Every structure is written in structure tokens, then in C-alpha cells.
CSV table of C-alpha atoms and ligand atoms in Angstrom, one decimal:
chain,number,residue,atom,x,y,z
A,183,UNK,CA,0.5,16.3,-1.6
A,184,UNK,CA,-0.8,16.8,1.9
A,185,UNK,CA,-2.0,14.1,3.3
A,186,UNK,CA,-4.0,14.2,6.5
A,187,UNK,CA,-4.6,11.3,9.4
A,188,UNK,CA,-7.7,11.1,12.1
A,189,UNK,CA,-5.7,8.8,14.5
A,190,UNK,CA,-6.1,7.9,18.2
A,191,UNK,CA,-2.1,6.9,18.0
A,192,UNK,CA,-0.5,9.5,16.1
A,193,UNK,CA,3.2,8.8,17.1
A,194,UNK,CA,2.6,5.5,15.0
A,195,UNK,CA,2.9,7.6,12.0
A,196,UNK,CA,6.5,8.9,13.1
A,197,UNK,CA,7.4,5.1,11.0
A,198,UNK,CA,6.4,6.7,7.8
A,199,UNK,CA,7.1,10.1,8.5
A,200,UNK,CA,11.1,9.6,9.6
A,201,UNK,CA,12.4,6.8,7.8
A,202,UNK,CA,13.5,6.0,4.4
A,203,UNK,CA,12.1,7.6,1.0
A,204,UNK,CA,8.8,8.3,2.7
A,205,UNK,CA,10.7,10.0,5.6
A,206,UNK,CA,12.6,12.1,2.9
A,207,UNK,CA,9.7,13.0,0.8
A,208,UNK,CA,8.3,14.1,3.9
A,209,UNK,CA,11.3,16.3,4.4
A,210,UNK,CA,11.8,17.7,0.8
A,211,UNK,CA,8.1,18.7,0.5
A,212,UNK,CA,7.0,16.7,-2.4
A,213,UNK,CA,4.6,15.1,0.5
A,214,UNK,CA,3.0,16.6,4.2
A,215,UNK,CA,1.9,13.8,7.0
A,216,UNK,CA,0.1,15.6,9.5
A,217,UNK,CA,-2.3,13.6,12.1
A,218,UNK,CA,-5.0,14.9,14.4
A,219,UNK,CA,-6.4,12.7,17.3
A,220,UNK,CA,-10.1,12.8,18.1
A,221,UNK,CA,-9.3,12.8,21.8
A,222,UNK,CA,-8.2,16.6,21.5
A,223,UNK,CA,-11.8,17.0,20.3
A,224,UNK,CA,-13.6,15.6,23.7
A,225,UNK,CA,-15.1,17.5,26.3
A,226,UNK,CA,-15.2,14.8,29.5
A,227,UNK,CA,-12.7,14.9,32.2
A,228,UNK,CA,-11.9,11.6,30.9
A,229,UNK,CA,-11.3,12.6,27.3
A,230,UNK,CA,-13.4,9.3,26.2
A,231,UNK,CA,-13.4,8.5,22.6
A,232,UNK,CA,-15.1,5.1,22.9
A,233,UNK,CA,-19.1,4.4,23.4
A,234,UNK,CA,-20.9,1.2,23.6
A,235,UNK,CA,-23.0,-0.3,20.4
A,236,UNK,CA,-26.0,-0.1,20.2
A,237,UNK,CA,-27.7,-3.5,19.6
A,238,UNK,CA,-25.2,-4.7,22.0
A,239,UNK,CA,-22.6,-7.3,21.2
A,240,UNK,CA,-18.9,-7.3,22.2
A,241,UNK,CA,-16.6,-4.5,22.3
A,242,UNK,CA,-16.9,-0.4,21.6
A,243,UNK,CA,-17.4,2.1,18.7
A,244,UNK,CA,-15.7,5.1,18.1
A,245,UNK,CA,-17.6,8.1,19.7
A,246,UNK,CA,-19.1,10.3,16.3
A,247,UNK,CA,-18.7,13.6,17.7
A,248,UNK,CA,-14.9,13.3,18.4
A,249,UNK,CA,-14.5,12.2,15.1
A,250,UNK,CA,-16.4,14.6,13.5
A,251,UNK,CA,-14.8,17.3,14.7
A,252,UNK,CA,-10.9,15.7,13.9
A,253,UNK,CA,-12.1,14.7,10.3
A,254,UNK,CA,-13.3,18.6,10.2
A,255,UNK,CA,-9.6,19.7,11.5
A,256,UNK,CA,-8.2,17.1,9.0
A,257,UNK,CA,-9.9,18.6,5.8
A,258,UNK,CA,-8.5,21.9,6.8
A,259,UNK,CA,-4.9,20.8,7.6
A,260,UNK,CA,-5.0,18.7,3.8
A,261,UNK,CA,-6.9,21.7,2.2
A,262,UNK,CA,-9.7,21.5,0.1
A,263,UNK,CA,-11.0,19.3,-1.5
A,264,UNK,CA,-9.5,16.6,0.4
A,265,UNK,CA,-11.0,13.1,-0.4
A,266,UNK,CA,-11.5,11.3,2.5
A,267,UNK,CA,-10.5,7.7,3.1
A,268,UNK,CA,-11.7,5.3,6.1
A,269,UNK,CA,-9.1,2.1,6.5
A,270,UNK,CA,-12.0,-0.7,7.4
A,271,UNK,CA,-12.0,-4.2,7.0
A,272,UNK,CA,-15.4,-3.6,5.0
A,273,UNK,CA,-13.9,-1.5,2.2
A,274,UNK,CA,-12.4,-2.6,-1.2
A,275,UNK,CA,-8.8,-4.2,-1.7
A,276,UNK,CA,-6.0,-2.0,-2.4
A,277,UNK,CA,-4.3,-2.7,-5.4
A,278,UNK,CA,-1.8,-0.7,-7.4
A,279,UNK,CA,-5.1,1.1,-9.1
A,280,UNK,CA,-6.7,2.4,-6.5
A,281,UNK,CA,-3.0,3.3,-5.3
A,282,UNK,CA,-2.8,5.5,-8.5
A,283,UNK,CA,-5.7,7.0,-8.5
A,284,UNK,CA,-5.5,8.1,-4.6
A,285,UNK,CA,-1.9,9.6,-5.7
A,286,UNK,CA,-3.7,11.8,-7.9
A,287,UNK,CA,-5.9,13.1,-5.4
A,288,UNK,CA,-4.4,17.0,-4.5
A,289,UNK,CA,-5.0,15.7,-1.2
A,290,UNK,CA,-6.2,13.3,1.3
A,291,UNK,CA,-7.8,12.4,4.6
A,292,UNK,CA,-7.1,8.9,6.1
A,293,UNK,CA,-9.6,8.3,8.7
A,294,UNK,CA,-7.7,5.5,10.4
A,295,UNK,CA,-10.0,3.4,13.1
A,296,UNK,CA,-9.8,1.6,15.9
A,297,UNK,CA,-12.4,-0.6,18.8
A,298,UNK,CA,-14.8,-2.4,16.3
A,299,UNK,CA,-14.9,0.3,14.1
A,300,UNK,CA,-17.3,3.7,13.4
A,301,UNK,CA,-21.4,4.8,13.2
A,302,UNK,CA,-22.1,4.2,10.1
A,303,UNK,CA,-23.9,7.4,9.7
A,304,UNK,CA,-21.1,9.6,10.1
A,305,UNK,CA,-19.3,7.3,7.5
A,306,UNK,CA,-22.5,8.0,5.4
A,307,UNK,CA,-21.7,11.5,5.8
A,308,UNK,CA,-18.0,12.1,6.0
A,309,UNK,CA,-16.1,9.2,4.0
A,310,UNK,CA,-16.1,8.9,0.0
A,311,UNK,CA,-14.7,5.5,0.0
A,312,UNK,CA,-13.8,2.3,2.1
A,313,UNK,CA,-10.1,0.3,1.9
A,314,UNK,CA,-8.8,-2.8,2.9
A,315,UNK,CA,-5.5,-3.8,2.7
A,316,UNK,CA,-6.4,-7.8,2.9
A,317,UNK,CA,-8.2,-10.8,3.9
A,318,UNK,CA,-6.4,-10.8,7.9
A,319,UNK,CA,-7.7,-9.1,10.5
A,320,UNK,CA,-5.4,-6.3,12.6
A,321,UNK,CA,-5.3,-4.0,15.9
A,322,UNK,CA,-7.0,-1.4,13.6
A,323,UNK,CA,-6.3,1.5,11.1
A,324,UNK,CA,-2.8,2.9,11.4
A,325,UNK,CA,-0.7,0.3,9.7
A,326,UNK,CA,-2.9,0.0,6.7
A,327,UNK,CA,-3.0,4.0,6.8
A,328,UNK,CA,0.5,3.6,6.4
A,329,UNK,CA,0.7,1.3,3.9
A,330,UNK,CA,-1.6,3.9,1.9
A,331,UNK,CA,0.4,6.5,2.3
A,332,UNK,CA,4.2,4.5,1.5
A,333,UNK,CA,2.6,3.5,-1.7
A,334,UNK,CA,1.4,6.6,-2.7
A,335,UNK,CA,4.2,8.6,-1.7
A,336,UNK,CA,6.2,6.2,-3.9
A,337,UNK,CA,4.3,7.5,-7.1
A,338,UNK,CA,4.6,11.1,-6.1
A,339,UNK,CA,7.3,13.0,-8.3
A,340,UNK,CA,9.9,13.6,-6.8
A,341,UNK,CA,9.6,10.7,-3.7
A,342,UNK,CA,12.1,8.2,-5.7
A,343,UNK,CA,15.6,9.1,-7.0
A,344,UNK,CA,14.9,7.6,-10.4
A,345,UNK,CA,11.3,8.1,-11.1
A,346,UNK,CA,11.3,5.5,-14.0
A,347,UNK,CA,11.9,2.9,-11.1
A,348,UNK,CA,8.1,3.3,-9.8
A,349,UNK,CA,7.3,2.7,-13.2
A,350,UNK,CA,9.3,-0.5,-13.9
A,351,UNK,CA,8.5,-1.4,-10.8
A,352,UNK,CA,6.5,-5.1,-11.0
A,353,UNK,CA,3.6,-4.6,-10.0
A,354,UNK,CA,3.5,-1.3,-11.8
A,355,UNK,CA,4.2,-3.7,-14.8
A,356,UNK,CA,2.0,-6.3,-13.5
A,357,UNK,CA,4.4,-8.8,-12.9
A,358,UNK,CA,6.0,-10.1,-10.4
A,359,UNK,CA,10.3,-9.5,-9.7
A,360,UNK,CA,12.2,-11.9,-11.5
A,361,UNK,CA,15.5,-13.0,-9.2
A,362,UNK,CA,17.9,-10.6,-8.6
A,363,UNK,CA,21.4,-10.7,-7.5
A,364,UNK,CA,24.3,-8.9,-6.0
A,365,UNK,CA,28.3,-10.2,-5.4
A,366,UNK,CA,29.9,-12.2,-4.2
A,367,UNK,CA,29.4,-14.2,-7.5
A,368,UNK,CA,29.5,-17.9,-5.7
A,369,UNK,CA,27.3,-17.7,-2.5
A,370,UNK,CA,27.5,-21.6,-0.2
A,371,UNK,CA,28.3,-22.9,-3.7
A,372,UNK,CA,25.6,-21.6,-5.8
A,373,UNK,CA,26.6,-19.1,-8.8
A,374,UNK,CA,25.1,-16.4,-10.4
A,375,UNK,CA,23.9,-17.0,-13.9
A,376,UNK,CA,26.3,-16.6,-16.7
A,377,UNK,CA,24.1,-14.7,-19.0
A,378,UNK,CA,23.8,-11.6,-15.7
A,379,UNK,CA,27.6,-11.3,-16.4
A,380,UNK,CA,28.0,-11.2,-19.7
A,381,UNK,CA,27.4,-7.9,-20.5
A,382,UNK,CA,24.7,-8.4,-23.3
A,383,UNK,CA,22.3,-6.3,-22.1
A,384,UNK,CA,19.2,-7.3,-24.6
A,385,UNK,CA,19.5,-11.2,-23.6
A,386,UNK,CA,19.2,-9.6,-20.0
A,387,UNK,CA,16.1,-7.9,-21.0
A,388,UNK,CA,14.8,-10.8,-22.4
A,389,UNK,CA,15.8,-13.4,-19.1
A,390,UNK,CA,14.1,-11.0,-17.0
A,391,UNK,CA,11.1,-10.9,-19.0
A,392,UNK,CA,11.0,-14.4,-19.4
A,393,UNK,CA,11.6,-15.3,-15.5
A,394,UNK,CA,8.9,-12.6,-14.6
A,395,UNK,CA,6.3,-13.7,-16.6
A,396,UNK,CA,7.3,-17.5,-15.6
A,397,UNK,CA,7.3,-17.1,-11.7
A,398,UNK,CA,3.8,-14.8,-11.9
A,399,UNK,CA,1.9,-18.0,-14.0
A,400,UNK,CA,3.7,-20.0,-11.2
A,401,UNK,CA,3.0,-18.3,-8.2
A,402,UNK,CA,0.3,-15.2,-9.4
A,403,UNK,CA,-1.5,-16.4,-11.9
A,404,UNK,CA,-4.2,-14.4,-11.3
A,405,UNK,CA,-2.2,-11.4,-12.0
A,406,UNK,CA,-1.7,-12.7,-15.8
A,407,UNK,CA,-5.4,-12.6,-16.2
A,408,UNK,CA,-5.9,-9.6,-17.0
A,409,UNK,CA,-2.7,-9.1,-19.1
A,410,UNK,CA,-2.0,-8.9,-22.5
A,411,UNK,CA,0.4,-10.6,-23.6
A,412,UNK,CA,2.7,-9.3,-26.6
A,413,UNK,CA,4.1,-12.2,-29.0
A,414,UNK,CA,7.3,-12.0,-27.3
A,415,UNK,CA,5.8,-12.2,-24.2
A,416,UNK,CA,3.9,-15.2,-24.9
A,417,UNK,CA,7.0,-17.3,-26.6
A,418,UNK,CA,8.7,-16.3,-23.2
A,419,UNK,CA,6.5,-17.7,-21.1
A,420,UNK,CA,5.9,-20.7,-23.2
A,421,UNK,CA,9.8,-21.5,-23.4
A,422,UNK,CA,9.6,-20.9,-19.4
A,423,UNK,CA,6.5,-23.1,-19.0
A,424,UNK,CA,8.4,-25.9,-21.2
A,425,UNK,CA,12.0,-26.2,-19.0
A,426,UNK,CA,9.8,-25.5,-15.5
A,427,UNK,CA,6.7,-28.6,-16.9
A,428,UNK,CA,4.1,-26.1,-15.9
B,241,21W,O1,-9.4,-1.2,11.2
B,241,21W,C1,-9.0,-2.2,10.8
B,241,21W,N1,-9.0,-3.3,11.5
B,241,21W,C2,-9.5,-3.3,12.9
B,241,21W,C3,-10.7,-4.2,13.0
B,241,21W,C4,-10.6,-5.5,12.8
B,241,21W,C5,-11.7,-6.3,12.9
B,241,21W,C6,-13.0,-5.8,13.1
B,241,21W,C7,-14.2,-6.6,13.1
B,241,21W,N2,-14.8,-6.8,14.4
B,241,21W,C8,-15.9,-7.7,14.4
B,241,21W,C9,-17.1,-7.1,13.6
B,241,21W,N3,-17.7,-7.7,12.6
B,241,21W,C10,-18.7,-7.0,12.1
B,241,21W,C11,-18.7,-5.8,12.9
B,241,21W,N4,-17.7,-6.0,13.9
B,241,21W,C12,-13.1,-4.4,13.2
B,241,21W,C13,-12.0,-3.6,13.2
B,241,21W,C14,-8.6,-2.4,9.4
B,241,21W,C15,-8.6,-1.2,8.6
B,241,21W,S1,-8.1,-1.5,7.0
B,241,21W,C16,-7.8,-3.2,7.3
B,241,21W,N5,-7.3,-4.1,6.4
B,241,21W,C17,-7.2,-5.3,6.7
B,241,21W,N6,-7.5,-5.7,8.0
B,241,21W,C18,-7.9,-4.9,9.0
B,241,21W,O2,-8.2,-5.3,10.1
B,241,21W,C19,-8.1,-3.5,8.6
């Protein structure tokens, strides 16, 4: 997948581009990062990218014309049809969904903003759809950009070593990680459970099951909503609920 960025800091994206499975997905093929700054796309000596708003009010826009023209250069670096996304505290919440749909896109444009954001009319015209990464408010559209495009990646084939692990992965499942652990087997005291060790790799399973589905109703239990739960899901959680008094 090619994945194209309108951003006024494009060496930001060097974090996603050279490091880890992202950086090596990037390397292997599977996925292209390529950015394009508006400023290259200004005509004053002072290469300004930034206008007041009309209305007035505090702080800038981001000049349309500059950004028309990168978001032009971006569709051609991703290839057509690229859909085009704008990072903006206005848009919807990204959740694993949207994450899979985006990563079956043949390719996208990440329209990442900064000052107090962009003329709405060249987001009329340009942008098919508006994402938030959460309720907080940042510097502007790079790190959720990145975010985008880590998650993604992950669901690319390919990106991860054992593909199977994107799909076990919790919130691929819907659930949240039930506790893990690594040697030494007494840590300050505390040991690992018994059961981990003992080999019997269907009472695993079912531990794991069971503490996953217990620590989501505990600390997500907005994620259980909307989840079906199997019978031996629900006698897992209940025997959780029982020895935790929840
Ligand atoms: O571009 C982003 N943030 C920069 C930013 C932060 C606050 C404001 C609002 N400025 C006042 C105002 N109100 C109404 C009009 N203008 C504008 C831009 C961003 C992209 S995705 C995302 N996801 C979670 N959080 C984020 O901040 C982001």
C-alpha cells in the first residue's frame, strides 16, 4: 500500500518510516510512506502557508492553495484512487474498524494539519472522511497520522512475522490482554502462576480467556457491549466475576 502524507513537518514521519515493523514494512515493500509539504507549493518570498481567519478569533488557518496543490501531488505519489484522509479533532474516533477498513484502501492520502486547522471548503472538496484519534487535544496532525498509518501497516500482509498475531491480537478480538509473563519465574517475591508452567496448553487457553474477558468487564466494559459472548465465554467471566466480587 502506498500511503501518501500532506505535512508541514515531514521529517516527523522518519519515526514511522525507520523504526521497528513499520520501518521494515517500509523497507520490504509491503507499504510506501512518502510526504509532501505544502510550503514547496507557495509562491511568496516567504513561502507562507498560514492566513488569518476570517471572522477573526485567535490563531491561523492553513492557506487552501498550498494545500491544494500538495493534496494534488499526494494523490499522484499514492496513485489513483487514493482516499483521502484529514486527521482533525472534528472527525470520528478511530477504532480497530475504521483501522480495517482504511487497510483495505489500495491507497491513501493523510492530510495531516496544523495552526487551528483548514477552510472548510477545500475539505468539502478534497477529503472523504474526518479522524480523531481521542478526546485530548495535540500540536496538530502528524502524530495521529502516524498512529494511522502504524496500525494499518500492522494489518498489511506481510508487515508482521506471524500474521495470525494481528489477528489474535486483543483488540482484534475485542478484548483486552490478559497478564503476560517472561523469567525469571520469582520477580521481588511474586511468582508466576503454576498453571503458565505446567505445560497443559488447553487450561492455558482457557486462563487467558477467562482473565481477558475478566479485566475488560473490569476495566472496558464498554468493549463487552457489543460482544457476544459464547457459553464458555460467559461461565468464564462469571467464575472471574465470582473470585474478583465484581
Ligand atoms: O490536528 C489535530 N490537532 C490540532 C488542533 C487542536 C485543537 C484545535 C482546536 N482549536 C480551537 C478551535 N475550536 C474550533 C475551531 N478551532 C485545532 C487543531 C488533531 C488531528 S487528529 C487529532 N486527534 C486528537 N486530538 C487532536 O488534537 C487531533
Amino acid at each position: 500500500m502506498h500511503i501518501a502524507v500532506v505535512t508541514l513537518f515531514p521529517g516527523m514521519f522518519e519515526a514511522v518510516t525507520g523504526y521497528g515493523v513499520t520501518g521494515r514494512a517500509a523497507t520490504q515493500g509491503g507499504l510506501v510512506v512518502t510526504t509532501v509539504d505544502p510550503r514547496d507549493f507557495t509562491g511568496d518570498r516567504h513561502r507562507t502557508v498560514d492566513d488569518r481567519p476570517y471572522g477573526g478569533g485567535p490563531g491561523m488557518l492553513m492557506k487552501i492553495d498550498p494545500l491544494r496543490q500538495a493534496l494534488g501531488a499526494a494523490r499522484e505519489q499514492a496513485g489513483a484512487p487514493a482516499r483521502v484522509v484529514y486527521l482533525s479533532p472534528q472527525g470520528r474516533r478511530l477504532d480497530h474498524g475504521r483501522v480495517k477498513a482504511l487497510a483495505a484502501e489500495p491507497s491513501l492520502v493523510l492530510l495531516a494539519g496544523r495552526y487551528e486547522g483548514v477552510d472548510e471548503r477545500l475539505l468539502e472538496s478534497e477529503v472523504d472522511e474526518e479522524l480523531s484519534i481521542g478526546d485530548y487535544v495535540l500540536s496538530g496532525g502528524e502524530l495521529p497520522a502516524m498512529v494511522v498509518i502504524d496500525a494499518v501497516a500492522r494489518l498489511l500482509p506481510g508487515t508482521l512475522g506471524h500474521a495470525d498475531s494481528a489477528a489474535e491480537d486483543s483488540f482484534a478480538a475485542g478484548l483486552l490482554d490478559y497478564p503476560q509473563y517472561t523469567r525469571p519465574e520469582i520477580f521481588e517475591g511474586r511468582r508466576v502462576p503454576e498453571l503458565l508452567l505446567s505445560g497443559d496448553h488447553e487450561r492455558v487457553r482457557r486462563w487467558r480467556l477467562k482473565q481477558a474477558l475478566g479485566r475488560t468487564r473490569e476495566r472496558r466494559p464498554d468493549l463487552l457491549a457489543g460482544r457476544d459472548l459464547g457459553p464458555e465465554e460467559e461461565q468464564l467471566l462469571a467464575e472471574y466475576c465470582r473470585e474478583h466480587g465484581i
